[in-house]
CSV table of C-alpha atoms in Angstrom, one decimal:
chain,number,residue,atom,x,y,z
A,196,MET,CA,14.8,3.6,0.2
A,197,PRO,CA,13.2,0.7,2.5
A,198,GLU,CA,9.7,1.4,1.5
A,199,THR,CA,8.0,1.1,-2.0
A,200,VAL,CA,4.5,1.8,-2.7
A,201,LYS,CA,2.1,0.4,-5.5
A,202,VAL,CA,-1.3,-0.5,-5.9
A,203,ARG,CA,-3.0,-3.6,-6.5
A,204,GLU,CA,-5.4,-3.0,-9.3
A,205,ASP,CA,-7.4,-6.3,-9.0
A,206,GLN,CA,-8.1,-5.8,-5.6
A,207,GLY,CA,-8.4,-1.8,-5.4
A,208,ILE,CA,-5.9,-1.5,-2.8
A,209,ILE,CA,-2.9,0.6,-2.1
A,210,GLU,CA,0.3,-1.5,-1.0
A,211,VAL,CA,2.8,-0.5,0.8
A,212,ARG,CA,6.2,-2.5,1.6
A,213,SER,CA,8.8,-1.7,4.4
A,214,TYR,CA,11.8,-3.6,5.2
A,215,GLY,CA,15.7,-2.9,6.8
A,216,ARG,CA,15.8,0.2,8.9
A,217,ILE,CA,12.8,2.5,8.6
A,218,VAL,CA,13.4,6.1,9.4
A,219,LEU,CA,10.3,8.8,9.9
A,220,GLU,CA,11.1,10.9,6.3
A,221,ASP,CA,10.5,7.4,4.9
A,222,MET,CA,7.2,6.4,6.7
A,223,LEU,CA,6.4,10.3,5.5
A,224,ARG,CA,7.4,10.2,2.3
A,225,SER,CA,5.3,6.9,1.5
A,226,GLN,CA,2.2,8.5,3.1
A,227,LYS,CA,2.5,11.4,0.6
A,228,ALA,CA,2.6,8.8,-2.1
A,229,VAL,CA,-0.5,7.0,-0.7
A,230,ASP,CA,-2.2,10.4,-0.7
A,231,ARG,CA,-1.4,11.1,-4.2
A,232,ILE,CA,-2.8,7.8,-5.5
A,233,TYR,CA,-5.7,8.5,-3.2
A,234,GLN,CA,-6.5,12.1,-4.7
A,235,GLU,CA,-5.8,10.8,-8.2
A,236,ARG,CA,-7.7,7.2,-8.4
A,237,GLY,CA,-9.7,7.6,-5.1
A,238,TYR,CA,-8.2,4.4,-3.9
A,239,THR,CA,-8.9,4.3,0.0
A,240,LYS,CA,-7.9,1.0,1.2
A,241,THR,CA,-3.9,0.6,1.9
A,242,LEU,CA,-2.2,-2.4,3.0
A,243,ILE,CA,1.1,-1.9,4.8
A,244,ASP,CA,3.4,-4.4,5.3
A,245,VAL,CA,6.1,-3.9,7.7
A,246,ARG,CA,7.1,-7.6,8.6
A,247,GLU,CA,10.5,-7.5,7.0
A,248,GLY,CA,11.4,-4.1,8.7
A,249,THR,CA,14.1,-4.6,11.3
A,250,GLN,CA,14.4,-1.1,13.2
A,251,LEU,CA,11.4,1.6,13.5
A,252,PRO,CA,11.4,4.9,14.3
A,253,SER,CA,11.7,6.0,18.1
A,254,THR,CA,8.4,6.0,20.1
A,255,VAL,CA,7.9,9.7,20.2
A,256,ASP,CA,8.3,9.5,16.0
A,257,LEU,CA,5.9,6.8,15.8
A,258,PHE,CA,3.2,8.7,18.0
A,259,ILE,CA,3.5,11.8,15.9
A,260,PHE,CA,3.3,9.9,13.0
A,261,GLY,CA,0.1,8.6,14.2
A,262,ILE,CA,-1.1,11.9,15.2
A,263,GLY,CA,-0.5,13.5,12.1
A,264,LEU,CA,-2.5,10.0,10.2
A,265,ARG,CA,-5.9,12.1,10.4
A,266,GLU,CA,-4.6,15.4,9.0
A,267,THR,CA,-4.1,13.6,5.9
A,268,TYR,CA,-6.1,13.3,2.6
A,269,VAL,CA,-7.1,9.3,2.8
A,270,GLY,CA,-7.0,9.5,6.8
A,271,ASN,CA,-10.4,11.0,6.5
A,272,ALA,CA,-11.9,8.1,4.4
A,273,GLY,CA,-9.3,5.4,4.5
A,274,LYS,CA,-8.7,2.2,5.7
A,275,PHE,CA,-5.3,0.9,7.0
A,276,ALA,CA,-4.3,-2.7,7.6
A,277,ILE,CA,-0.5,-3.0,8.8
A,278,VAL,CA,0.7,-6.9,8.9
A,279,VAL,CA,3.5,-6.8,11.4
A,280,SER,CA,5.9,-9.3,12.6
A,281,GLU,CA,6.9,-9.7,16.3
A,282,ALA,CA,9.6,-7.4,16.1
A,283,THR,CA,7.7,-4.3,14.6
A,284,ARG,CA,4.2,-5.1,16.6
A,285,PRO,CA,4.6,-2.9,19.5
A,286,GLY,CA,5.6,0.5,17.5
A,287,LEU,CA,3.1,-0.3,14.9
A,288,GLU,CA,0.1,-0.8,17.4
A,289,LEU,CA,1.4,2.4,18.9
A,290,ILE,CA,0.7,3.9,15.6
A,291,ALA,CA,-2.6,2.1,14.9
A,292,ALA,CA,-4.1,2.9,18.7
A,293,THR,CA,-3.0,6.5,18.1
A,294,ALA,CA,-4.9,6.6,14.7
A,295,ARG,CA,-7.8,4.7,16.2
A,296,LYS,CA,-8.1,7.2,18.6
A,297,ARG,CA,-8.3,9.9,16.2
A,298,GLY,CA,-11.1,8.8,14.0
A,299,VAL,CA,-8.9,6.7,11.6
A,300,GLN,CA,-9.4,3.2,10.6
A,301,MET,CA,-6.3,1.5,11.4
A,302,MET,CA,-5.6,-2.1,12.4
A,303,THR,CA,-2.9,-4.8,12.9
A,304,PHE,CA,-2.6,-8.2,11.4
A,305,SER,CA,-0.1,-11.1,11.4
A,306,SER,CA,-1.0,-12.2,8.0
A,307,VAL,CA,-1.5,-10.8,4.6
A,308,GLU,CA,-4.8,-13.0,4.1
A,309,GLU,CA,-5.9,-11.4,7.2
A,310,ALA,CA,-5.4,-8.1,6.2
A,311,THR,CA,-6.7,-7.9,2.6
A,312,GLY,CA,-9.6,-9.7,4.2
A,313,TRP,CA,-10.5,-7.0,7.0
A,314,LEU,CA,-9.9,-4.1,4.0
A,315,GLN,CA,-12.2,-5.7,1.7
A,316,ALA,CA,-15.2,-6.9,4.1
A,317,LYS,CA,-17.8,-4.3,4.1
A,318,SER,CA,-18.8,-2.0,7.3
A,319,GLN,CA,-22.1,-2.7,9.0
A,320,LEU,CA,-23.8,0.4,7.2
A,321,GLY,CA,-22.5,-0.6,3.8
A,322,ARG,CA,-24.1,-4.0,4.4
A,323,PHE,CA,-27.4,-2.3,5.6
A,324,LEU,CA,-27.5,-0.2,2.7
A,325,GLU,CA,-27.1,-3.1,0.5
A,326,TRP,CA,-29.8,-4.9,2.2
A,327,TYR,CA,-32.3,-1.9,2.9
A,328,PRO,CA,-33.4,-1.3,-0.3
A,329,SER,CA,-33.9,-4.8,-1.4
A,330,SER,CA,-36.0,-5.7,1.5
A,331,SER,CA,-39.7,-5.4,2.4
A,332,HIS,CA,-38.9,-3.2,5.2
A,333,ARG,CA,-39.7,-0.3,3.0
A,334,SER,CA,-43.3,-1.3,2.0
A,335,ALA,CA,-44.2,-1.9,5.8
A,336,ASN,CA,-42.7,1.0,6.9
A,337,ALA,CA,-44.8,2.8,4.2
A,338,ARG,CA,-48.1,1.5,5.7
A,339,LEU,CA,-47.4,2.5,9.0
A,340,SER,CA,-46.3,6.2,7.9
A,341,PRO,CA,-49.3,8.4,8.8
A,342,ASN,CA,-49.1,10.4,5.8
């Protein structure tokens, strides 16, 4: 099987490594494993390393896979970072673009470090929610309130 799925416990990331000739069935099998980890352990960040892939499925299969990500459990709440090589970039950017158009957080990167950094970064909403309770803005807003 040209894909392995494991958990990076220290970072709270699911890691999928793909190598060699990758077929749609391998991708679907890995997707089920990622969904199972999400359901059992709650991990929502997935790092997919495809730099060692030598052949990807057809463009049609890649497009269909990208469309289907929204329907998976982790696709609804997950964040996916795909590390690509020059050979795998076109097909995987198709998956990422297709998934993003359907509301899935997915980006491609050239290095594991960039991808991990993006996965670990907080969203703007997350940063705001951490900032707001500790700020003096709540008391200022209370003074402006008519009640």
